[in-house]
Structure formats: C-alpha cells, structure tokens
PDB file of C-alpha atoms and ligand atoms in Angstrom:
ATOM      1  CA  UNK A  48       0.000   0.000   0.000  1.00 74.00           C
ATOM      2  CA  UNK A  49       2.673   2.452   1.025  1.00 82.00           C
ATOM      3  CA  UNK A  50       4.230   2.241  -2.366  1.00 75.00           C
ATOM      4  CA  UNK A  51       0.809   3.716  -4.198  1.00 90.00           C
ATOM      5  CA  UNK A  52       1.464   6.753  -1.575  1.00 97.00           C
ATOM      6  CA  UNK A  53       3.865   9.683  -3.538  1.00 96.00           C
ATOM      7  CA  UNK A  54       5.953  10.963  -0.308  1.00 97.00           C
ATOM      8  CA  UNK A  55       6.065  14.521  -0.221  1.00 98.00           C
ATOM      9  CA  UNK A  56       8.273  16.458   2.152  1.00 98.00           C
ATOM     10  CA  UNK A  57       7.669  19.762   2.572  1.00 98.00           C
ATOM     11  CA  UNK A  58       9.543  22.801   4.536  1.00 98.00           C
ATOM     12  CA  UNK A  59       7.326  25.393   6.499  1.00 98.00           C
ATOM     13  CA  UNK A  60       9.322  28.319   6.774  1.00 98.00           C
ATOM     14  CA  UNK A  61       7.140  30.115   9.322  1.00 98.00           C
ATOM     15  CA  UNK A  62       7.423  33.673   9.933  1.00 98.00           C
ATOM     16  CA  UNK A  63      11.257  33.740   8.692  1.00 98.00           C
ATOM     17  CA  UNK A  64      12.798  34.881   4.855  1.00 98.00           C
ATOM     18  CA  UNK A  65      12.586  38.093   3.217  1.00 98.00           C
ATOM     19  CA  UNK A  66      12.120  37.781  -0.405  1.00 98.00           C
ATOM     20  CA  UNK A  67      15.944  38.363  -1.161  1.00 98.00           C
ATOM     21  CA  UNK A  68      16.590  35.349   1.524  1.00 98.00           C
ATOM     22  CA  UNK A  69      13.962  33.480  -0.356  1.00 98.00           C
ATOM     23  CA  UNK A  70      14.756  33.730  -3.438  1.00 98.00           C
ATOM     24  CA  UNK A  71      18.733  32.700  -2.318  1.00 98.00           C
ATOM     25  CA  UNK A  72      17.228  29.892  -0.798  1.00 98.00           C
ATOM     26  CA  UNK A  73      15.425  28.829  -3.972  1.00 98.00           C
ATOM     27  CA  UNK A  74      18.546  28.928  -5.996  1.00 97.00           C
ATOM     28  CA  UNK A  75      20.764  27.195  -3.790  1.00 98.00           C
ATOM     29  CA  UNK A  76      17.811  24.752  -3.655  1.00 98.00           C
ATOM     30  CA  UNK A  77      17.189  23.873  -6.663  1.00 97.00           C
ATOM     31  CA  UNK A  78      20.505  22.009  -7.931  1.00 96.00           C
ATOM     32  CA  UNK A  79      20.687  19.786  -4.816  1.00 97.00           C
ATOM     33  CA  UNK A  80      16.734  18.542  -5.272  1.00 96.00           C
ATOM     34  CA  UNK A  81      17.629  18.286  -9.467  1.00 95.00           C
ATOM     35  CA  UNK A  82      17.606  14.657  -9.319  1.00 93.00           C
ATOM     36  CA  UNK A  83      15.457  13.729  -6.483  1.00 94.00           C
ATOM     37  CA  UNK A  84      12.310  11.769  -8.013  1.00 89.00           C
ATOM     38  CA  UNK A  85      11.503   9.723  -5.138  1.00 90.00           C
ATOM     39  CA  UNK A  86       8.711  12.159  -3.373  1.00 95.00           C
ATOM     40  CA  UNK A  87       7.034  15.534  -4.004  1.00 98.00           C
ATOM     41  CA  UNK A  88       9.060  18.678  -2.718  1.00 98.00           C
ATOM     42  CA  UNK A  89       7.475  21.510  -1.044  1.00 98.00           C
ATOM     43  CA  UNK A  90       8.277  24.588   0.369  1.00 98.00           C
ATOM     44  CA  UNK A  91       6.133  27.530   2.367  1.00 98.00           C
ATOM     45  CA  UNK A  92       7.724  31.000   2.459  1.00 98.00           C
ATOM     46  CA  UNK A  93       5.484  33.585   4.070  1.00 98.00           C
ATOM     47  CA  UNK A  94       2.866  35.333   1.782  1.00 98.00           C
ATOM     48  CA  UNK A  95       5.047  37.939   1.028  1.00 98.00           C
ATOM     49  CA  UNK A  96       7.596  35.776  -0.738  1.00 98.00           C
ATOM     50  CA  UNK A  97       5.102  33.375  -2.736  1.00 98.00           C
ATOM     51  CA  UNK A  98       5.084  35.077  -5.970  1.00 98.00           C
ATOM     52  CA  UNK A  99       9.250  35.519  -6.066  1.00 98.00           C
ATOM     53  CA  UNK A 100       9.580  31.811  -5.039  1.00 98.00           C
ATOM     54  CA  UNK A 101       7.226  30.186  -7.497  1.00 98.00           C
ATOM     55  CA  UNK A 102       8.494  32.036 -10.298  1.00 98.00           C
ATOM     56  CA  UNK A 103      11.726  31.028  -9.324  1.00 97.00           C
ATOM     57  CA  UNK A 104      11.092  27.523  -8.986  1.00 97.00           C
ATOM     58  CA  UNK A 105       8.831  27.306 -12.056  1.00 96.00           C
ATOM     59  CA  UNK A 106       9.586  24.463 -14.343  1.00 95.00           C
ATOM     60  CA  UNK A 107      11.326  22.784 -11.387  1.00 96.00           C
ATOM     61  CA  UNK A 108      10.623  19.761  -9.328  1.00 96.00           C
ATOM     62  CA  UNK A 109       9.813  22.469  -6.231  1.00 98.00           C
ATOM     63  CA  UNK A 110       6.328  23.297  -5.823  1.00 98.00           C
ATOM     64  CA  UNK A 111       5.336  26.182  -3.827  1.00 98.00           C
ATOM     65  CA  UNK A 112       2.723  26.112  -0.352  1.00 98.00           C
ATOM     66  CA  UNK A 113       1.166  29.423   1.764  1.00 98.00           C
ATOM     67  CA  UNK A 114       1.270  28.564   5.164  1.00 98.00           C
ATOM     68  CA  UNK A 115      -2.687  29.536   5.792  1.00 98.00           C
ATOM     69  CA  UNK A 116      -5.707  30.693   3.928  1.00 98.00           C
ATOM     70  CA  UNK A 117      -8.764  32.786   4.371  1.00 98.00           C
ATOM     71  CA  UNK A 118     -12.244  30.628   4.744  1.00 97.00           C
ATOM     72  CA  UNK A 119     -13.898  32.621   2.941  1.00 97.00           C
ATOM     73  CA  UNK A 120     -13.935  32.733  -0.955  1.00 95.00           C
ATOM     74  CA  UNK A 121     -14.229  36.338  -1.366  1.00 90.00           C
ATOM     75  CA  UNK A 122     -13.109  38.365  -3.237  1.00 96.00           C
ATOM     76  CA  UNK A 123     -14.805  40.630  -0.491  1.00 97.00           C
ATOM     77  CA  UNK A 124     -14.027  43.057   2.950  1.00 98.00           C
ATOM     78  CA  UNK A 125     -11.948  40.531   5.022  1.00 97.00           C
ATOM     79  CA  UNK A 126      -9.232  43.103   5.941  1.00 98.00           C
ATOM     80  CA  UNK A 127      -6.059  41.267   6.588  1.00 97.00           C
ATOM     81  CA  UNK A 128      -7.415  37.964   5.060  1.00 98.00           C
ATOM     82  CA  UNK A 129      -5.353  36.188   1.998  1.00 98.00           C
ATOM     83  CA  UNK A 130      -8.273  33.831  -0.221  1.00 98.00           C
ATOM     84  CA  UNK A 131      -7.316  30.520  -2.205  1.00 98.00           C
ATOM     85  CA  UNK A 132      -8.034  32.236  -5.369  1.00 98.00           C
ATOM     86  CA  UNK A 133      -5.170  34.624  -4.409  1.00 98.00           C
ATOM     87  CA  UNK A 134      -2.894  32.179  -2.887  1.00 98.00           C
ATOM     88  CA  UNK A 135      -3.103  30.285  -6.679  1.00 98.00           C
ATOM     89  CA  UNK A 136      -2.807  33.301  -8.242  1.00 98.00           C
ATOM     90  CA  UNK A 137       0.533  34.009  -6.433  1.00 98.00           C
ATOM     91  CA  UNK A 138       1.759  30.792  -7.835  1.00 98.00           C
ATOM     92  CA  UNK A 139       1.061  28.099  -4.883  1.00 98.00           C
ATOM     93  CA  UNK A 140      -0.110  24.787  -5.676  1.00 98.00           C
ATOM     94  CA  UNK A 141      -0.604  23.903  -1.785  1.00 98.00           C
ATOM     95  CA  UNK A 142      -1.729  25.203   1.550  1.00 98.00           C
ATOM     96  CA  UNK A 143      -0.642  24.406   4.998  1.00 98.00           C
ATOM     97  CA  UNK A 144      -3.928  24.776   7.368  1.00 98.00           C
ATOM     98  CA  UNK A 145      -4.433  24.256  10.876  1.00 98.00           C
ATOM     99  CA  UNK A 146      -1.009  24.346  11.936  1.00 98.00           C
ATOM    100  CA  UNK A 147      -0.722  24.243  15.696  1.00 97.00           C
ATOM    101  CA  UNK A 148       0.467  27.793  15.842  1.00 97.00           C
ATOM    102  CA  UNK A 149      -2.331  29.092  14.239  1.00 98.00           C
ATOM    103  CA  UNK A 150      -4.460  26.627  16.852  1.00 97.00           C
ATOM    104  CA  UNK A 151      -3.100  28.061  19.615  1.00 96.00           C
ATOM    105  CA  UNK A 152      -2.148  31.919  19.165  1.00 97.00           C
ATOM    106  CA  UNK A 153      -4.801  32.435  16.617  1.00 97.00           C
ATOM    107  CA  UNK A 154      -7.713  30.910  17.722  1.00 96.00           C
ATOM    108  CA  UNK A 155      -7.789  28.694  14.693  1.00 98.00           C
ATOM    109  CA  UNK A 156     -10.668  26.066  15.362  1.00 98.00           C
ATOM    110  CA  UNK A 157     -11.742  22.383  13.832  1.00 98.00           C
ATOM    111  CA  UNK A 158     -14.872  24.450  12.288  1.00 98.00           C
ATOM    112  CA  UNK A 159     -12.765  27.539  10.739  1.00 98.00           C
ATOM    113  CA  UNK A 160     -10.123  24.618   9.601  1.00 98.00           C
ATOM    114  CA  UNK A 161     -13.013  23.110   7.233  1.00 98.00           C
ATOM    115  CA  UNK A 162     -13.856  26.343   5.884  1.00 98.00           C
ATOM    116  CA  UNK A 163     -10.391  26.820   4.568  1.00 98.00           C
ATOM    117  CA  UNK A 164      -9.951  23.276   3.049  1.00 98.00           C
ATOM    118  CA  UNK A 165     -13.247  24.257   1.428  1.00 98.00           C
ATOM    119  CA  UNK A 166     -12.068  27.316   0.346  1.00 98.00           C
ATOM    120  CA  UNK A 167      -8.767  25.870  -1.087  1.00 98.00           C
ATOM    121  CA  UNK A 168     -10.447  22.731  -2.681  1.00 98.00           C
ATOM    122  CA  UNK A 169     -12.867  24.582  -4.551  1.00 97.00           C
ATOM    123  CA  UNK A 170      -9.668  26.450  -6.739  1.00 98.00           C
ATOM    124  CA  UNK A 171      -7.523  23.337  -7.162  1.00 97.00           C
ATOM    125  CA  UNK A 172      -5.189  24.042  -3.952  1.00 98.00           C
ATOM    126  CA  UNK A 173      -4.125  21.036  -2.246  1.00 98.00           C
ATOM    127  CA  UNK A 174      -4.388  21.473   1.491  1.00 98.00           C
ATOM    128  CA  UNK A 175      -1.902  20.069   4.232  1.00 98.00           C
ATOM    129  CA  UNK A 176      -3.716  19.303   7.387  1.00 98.00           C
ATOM    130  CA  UNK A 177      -2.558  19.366  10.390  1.00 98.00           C
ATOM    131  CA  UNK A 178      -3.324  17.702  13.863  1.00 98.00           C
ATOM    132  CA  UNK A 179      -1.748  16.763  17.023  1.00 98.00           C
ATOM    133  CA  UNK A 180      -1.855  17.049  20.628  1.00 97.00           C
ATOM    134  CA  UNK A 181      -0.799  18.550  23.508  1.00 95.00           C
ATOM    135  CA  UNK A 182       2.116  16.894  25.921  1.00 94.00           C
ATOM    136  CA  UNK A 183      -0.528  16.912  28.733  1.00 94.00           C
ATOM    137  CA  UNK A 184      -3.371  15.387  26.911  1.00 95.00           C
ATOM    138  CA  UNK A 185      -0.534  12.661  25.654  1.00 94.00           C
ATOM    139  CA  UNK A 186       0.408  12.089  29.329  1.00 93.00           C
ATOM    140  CA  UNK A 187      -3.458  12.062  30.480  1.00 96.00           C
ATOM    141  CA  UNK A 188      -4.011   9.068  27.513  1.00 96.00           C
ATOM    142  CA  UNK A 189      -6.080  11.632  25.285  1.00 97.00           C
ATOM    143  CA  UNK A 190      -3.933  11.975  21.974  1.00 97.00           C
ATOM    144  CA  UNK A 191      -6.097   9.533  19.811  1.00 98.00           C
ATOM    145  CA  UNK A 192      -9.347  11.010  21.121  1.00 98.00           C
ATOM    146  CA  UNK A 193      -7.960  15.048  20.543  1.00 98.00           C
ATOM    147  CA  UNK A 194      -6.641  13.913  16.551  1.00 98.00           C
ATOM    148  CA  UNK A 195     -10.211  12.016  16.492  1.00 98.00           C
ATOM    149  CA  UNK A 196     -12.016  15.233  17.269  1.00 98.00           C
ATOM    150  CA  UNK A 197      -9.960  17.535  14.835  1.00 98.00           C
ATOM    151  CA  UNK A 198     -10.500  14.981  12.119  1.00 98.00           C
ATOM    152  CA  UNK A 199     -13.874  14.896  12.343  1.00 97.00           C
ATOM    153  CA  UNK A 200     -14.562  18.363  12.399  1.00 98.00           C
ATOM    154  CA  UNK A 201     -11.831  19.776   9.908  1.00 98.00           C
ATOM    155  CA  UNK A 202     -13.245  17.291   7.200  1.00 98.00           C
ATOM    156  CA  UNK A 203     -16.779  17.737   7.588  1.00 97.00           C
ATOM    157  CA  UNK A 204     -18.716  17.288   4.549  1.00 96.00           C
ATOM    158  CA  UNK A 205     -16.402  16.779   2.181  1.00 97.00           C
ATOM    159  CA  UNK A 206     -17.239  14.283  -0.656  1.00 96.00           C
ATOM    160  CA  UNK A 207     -15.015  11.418  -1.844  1.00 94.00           C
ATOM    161  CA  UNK A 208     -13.184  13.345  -4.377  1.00 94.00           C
ATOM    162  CA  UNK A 209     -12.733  16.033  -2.417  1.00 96.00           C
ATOM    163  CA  UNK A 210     -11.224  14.005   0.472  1.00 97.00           C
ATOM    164  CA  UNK A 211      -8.554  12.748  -2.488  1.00 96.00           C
ATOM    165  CA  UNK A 212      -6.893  15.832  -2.621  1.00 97.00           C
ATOM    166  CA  UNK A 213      -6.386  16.005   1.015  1.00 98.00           C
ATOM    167  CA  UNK A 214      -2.620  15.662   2.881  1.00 98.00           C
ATOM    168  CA  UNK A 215      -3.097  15.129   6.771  1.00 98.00           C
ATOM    169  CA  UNK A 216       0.394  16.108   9.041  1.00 98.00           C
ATOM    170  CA  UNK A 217       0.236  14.909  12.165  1.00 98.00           C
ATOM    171  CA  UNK A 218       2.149  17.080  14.582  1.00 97.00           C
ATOM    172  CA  UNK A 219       2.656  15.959  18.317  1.00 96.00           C
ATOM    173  CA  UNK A 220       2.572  19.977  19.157  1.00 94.00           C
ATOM    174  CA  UNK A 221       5.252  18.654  22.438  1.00 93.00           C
ATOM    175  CA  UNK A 222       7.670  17.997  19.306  1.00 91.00           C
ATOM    176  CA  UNK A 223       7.532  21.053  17.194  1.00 89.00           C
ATOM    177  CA  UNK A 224      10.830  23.290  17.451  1.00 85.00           C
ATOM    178  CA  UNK A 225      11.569  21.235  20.680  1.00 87.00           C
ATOM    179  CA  UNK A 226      14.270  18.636  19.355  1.00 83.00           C
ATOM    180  CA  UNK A 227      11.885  16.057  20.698  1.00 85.00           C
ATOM    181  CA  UNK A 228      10.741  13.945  18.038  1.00 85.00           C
ATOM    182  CA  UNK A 229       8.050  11.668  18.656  1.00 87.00           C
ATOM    183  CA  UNK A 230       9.832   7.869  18.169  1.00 94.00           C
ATOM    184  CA  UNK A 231       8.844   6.208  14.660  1.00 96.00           C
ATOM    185  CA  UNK A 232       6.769   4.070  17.001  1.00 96.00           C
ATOM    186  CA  UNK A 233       5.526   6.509  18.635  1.00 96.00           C
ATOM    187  CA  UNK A 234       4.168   8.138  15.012  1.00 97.00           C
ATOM    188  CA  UNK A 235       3.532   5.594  13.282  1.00 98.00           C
ATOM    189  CA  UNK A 236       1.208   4.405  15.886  1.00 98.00           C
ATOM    190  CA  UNK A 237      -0.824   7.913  15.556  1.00 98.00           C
ATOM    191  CA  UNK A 238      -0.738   7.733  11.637  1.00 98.00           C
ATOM    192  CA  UNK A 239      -2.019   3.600  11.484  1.00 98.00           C
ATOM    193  CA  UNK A 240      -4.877   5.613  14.089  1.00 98.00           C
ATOM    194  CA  UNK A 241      -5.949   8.398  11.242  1.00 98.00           C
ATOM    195  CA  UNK A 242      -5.697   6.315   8.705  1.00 98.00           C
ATOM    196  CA  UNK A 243      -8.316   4.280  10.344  1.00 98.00           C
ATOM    197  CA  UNK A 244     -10.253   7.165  10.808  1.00 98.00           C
ATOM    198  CA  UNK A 245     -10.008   8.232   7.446  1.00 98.00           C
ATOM    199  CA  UNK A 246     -11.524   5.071   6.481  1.00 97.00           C
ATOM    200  CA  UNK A 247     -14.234   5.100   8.383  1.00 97.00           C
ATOM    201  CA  UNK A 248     -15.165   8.551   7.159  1.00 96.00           C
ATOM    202  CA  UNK A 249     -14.548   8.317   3.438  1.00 97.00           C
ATOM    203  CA  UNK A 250     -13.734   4.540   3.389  1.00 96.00           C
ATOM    204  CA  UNK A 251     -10.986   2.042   2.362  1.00 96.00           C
ATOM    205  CA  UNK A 252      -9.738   3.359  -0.960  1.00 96.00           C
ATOM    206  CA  UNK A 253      -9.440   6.904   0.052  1.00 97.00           C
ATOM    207  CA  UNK A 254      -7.473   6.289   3.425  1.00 97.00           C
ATOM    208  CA  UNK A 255      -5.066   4.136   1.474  1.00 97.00           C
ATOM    209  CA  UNK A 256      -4.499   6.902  -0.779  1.00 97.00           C
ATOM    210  CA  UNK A 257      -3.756   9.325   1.797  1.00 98.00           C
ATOM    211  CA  UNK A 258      -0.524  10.544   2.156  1.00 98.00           C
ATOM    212  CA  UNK A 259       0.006  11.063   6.013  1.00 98.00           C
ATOM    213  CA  UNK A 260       3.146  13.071   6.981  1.00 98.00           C
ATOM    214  CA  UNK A 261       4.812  13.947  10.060  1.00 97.00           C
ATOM    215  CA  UNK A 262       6.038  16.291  11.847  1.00 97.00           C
ATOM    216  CA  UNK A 263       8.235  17.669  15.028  1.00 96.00           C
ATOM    217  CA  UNK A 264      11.399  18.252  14.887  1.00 94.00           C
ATOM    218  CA  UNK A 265      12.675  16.239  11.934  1.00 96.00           C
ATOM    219  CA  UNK A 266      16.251  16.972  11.146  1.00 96.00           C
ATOM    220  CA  UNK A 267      18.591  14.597   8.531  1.00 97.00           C
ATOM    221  CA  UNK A 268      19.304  12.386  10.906  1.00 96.00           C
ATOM    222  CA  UNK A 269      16.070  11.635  12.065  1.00 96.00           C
ATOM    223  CA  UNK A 270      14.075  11.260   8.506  1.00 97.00           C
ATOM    224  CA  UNK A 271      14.793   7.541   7.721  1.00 97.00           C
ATOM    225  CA  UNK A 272      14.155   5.919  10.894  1.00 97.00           C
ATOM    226  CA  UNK A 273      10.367   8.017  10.441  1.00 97.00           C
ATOM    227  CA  UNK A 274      10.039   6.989   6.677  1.00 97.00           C
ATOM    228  CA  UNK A 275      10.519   3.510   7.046  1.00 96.00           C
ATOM    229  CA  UNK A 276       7.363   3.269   8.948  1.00 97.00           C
ATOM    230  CA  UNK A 277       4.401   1.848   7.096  1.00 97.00           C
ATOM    231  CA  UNK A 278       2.097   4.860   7.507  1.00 98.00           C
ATOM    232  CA  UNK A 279       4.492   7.728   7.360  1.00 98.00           C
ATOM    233  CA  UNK A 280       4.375   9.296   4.346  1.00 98.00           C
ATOM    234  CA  UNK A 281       6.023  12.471   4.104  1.00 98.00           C
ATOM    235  CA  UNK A 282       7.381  15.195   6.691  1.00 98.00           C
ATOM    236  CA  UNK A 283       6.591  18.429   7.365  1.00 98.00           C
ATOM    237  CA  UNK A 284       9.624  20.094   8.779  1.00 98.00           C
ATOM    238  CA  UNK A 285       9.795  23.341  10.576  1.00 97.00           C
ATOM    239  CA  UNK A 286      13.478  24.717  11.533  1.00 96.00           C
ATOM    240  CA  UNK A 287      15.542  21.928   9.441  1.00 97.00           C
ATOM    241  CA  UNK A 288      13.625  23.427   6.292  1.00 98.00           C
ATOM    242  CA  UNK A 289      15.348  27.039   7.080  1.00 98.00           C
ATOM    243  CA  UNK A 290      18.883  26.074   5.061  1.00 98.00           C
ATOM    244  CA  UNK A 291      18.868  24.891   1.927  1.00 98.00           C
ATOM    245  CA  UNK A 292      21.281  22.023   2.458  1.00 98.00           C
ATOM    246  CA  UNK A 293      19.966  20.543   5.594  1.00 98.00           C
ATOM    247  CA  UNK A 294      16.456  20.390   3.873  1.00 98.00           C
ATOM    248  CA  UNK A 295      17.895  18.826   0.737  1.00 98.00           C
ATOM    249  CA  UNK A 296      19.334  16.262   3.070  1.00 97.00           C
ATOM    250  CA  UNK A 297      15.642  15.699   4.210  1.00 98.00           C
ATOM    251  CA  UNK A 298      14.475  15.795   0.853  1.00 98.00           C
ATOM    252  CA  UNK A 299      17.334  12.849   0.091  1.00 96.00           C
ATOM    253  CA  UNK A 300      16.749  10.715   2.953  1.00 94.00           C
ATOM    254  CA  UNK A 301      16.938   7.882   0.755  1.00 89.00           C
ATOM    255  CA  UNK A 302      20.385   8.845  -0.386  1.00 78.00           C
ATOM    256  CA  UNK A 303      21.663   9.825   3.021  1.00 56.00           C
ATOM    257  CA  UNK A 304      21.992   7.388   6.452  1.00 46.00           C
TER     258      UNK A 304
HETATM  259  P1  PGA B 158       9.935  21.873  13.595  1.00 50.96           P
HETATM  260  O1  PGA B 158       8.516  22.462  13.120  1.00 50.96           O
HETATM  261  O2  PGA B 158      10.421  20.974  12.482  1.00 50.96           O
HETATM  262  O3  PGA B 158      10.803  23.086  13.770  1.00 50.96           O
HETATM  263  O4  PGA B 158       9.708  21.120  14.846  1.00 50.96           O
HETATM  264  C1  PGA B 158       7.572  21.658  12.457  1.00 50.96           C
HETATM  265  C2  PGA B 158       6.349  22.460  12.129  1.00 50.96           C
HETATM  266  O5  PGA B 158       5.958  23.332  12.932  1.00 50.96           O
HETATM  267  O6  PGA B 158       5.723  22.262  11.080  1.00 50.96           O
END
C-alpha cells in the first residue's frame, strides 16, 4: 500500500525569509533537489515571498505552499485575510492549514479549519492538514481522542473526491521546534490511528491513498528511521527546512543514512 502513496516532504518556513533570503534559498535549492524523483518537494515562504519563489522555482521539481488561507472565498471586505483564489494566483499549488500555531495563538478552530480546506479545494489548492496534541493530553491518555475530534470536524462534509486531494500532518505539538521527536513508534502508531479514521469517514480506498506526513522536529538524521514506517508518508519540517542544504538532506533521505 505504502508504495501507491507519492511521499512529499515539505519545509514550512514560518514567519522567517525576506524575499531576497527566499529567493537565495530557492537557488541554492534547486541544484541539490535536481535529481530527487523519489517524493514531491514543497516549500512555504510567508505570503510575502510566494510570488518571487514560485516564479523562481517554475519548471522545477519544487512546488510552492502558503502557510494559511482565508475561509472565505471572497473576493470581499476581510481586511487582513489572503483567499485561495489569491494564494493560486501568487503561484502556490498547496496550503498548509491548521497548523498548531495558528491553533493556539490564533484561535484557529476544527470548524474555521473546514472552511479553509473548502475554500482551497474549490480552486484546485491542495491542502496540508494538520493535527496533534498537547504533551498533557498525551500524558493524560487523550492523543487519539484530541486527533479524532480535529478529524472529524476539519473534514466535515467533504465528498469522496474532495477528500482525495487532502494531505493530513500529524504534529505531536510537544515535538515542534523542541528537538523532541516523537519515536517512529511513537508516530507511526498515531498515523495507522488516522488512517483508520479516514476510512471510516470516506472509506478504504481513500485512506489508502492518503498521504500522512509527520512532523516535530525532523532533522537529517532523524528522517529515515520516520520513513521507514508503514504509515508515514512524508514530513513536514519546521526549523531543518530554514537552510537549503539541511532540507535537501531531508528531501534525500533515501540517499543519506
Ligand atoms: P519543527 O517544526 O520541524 O521546527 O519542529 C515543524 C512544524 O511546525 O511544522
């Protein structure tokens, strides 16, 4: 089954990069990626650095991510608000949403989530979900029931081949930008769980399809160990993704030990 699933690794670069350190990053990128055919590549530069970026990657094997979206459609008066349609206009192909950041300083919520997977589905963007606990509801047994609850109400009512296009990251929020990475086991456990939950909500062939990737603190030297679990099917990395040759490590994890 894993071998129908397309990895894709892909580097959230937070609230870091001006364009100029973007668009160095995307050069120096490029040649050391070149020849890498084994899983889709991704990268998210703030908003302000999407359009430099994707033309700078264009005709590469790079594709380009925002790191949120606005739920609603617009165009209309959302002050401050950056729509799909915009995002795609920019150049992006993806869309990081509901990243534990924007949980937890921005109020971001399971219901405002599905909006913005609506949003993005609707003009071809392909969204990168994220879940994950807390240490403390790990430690009080609660992880599987907290990624239950954001499943079920980020994907609300979304059909079949809608729920294709969908990339889940599961993020133990105790490893992000900590340097503790949840053990393979430890992950691969939570990924077997939402791919069980996928399938009970869209069924078999869907949840099979569903790439799955993780992420907390993955560096180069962490990568393989994660990969060569059954149900882990990409990373999404946070600080290793900030120089162009550790990520490229990532990105060759096959290539690497
Ligand atoms: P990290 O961040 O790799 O720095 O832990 C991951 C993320 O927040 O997506």
């Amino acid at each position: 089954m894993k071998a129908m699933r397309q990895p894709v690794i892909a580097g959230n670069w937070k609230m870091y990069m001006t364009i100029a350190e973007s668009l160095d990053f995307a050069r120096a990128l490029k040649p050391l990626v070149v020849a890498s055919t084994g899983c889709e590549i991704v990268v998210a530069p703030p908003f302000t650095a999407i359009k430099a970026v994707s033309d700078r990657l264009e005709g590469s094997n790079v594709e380009v991510a925002a790191q949120d979206v606005a739920s609603e459609p617009g165009p209309g008066a959302f002050t401050g608000e950056v729509s799909a349609s915009m995002i795609r206009d920019a150049g992006a192909k993806w869309v990081i949403i509901g990243h534990s950041e924007r949980r937890q300083y921005y109020g971001e919520s399971d219901e405002s989530v599905n909006g913005k997977i609506h949003a993005s589905i609707a003009v071809g963007l392909l969204p990168i979900v994220c879940v994950g606990e807390r240490l403390e509801e790990r430690n009080a047994g609660r992880a599987e029931q907290i990624v239950d609850a954001q499943l079920s109400g980020g994907l609300r009512n979304l059909t079949e081949s809608e729920a294709s296009r969908i990339i889940i990251a599961y993020e133990p929020i105790w490893a992000i930008g900590t340097g503790q990475t949840a053990t393979p086991e430890t992950a691969q456990q939570m990924h077997a769980f939402i791919r069980l939950r996928i399938k009970a909500i869209f069924g078999g062939p869907i949840a099979d399809k569903t790439r799955i990737l993780y992420g907390g603190s993955v560096k180069p030297d962490n990568i393989l160990a994660l990969m060569n679990q059954a149900d882990i099917d990409g990373a999404l990395v946070g600080g290793a993704s900030l120089e162009a040759d550790s990520f490229a490590r990532i990105v060759n994890y096959k290539q690497s030990d």
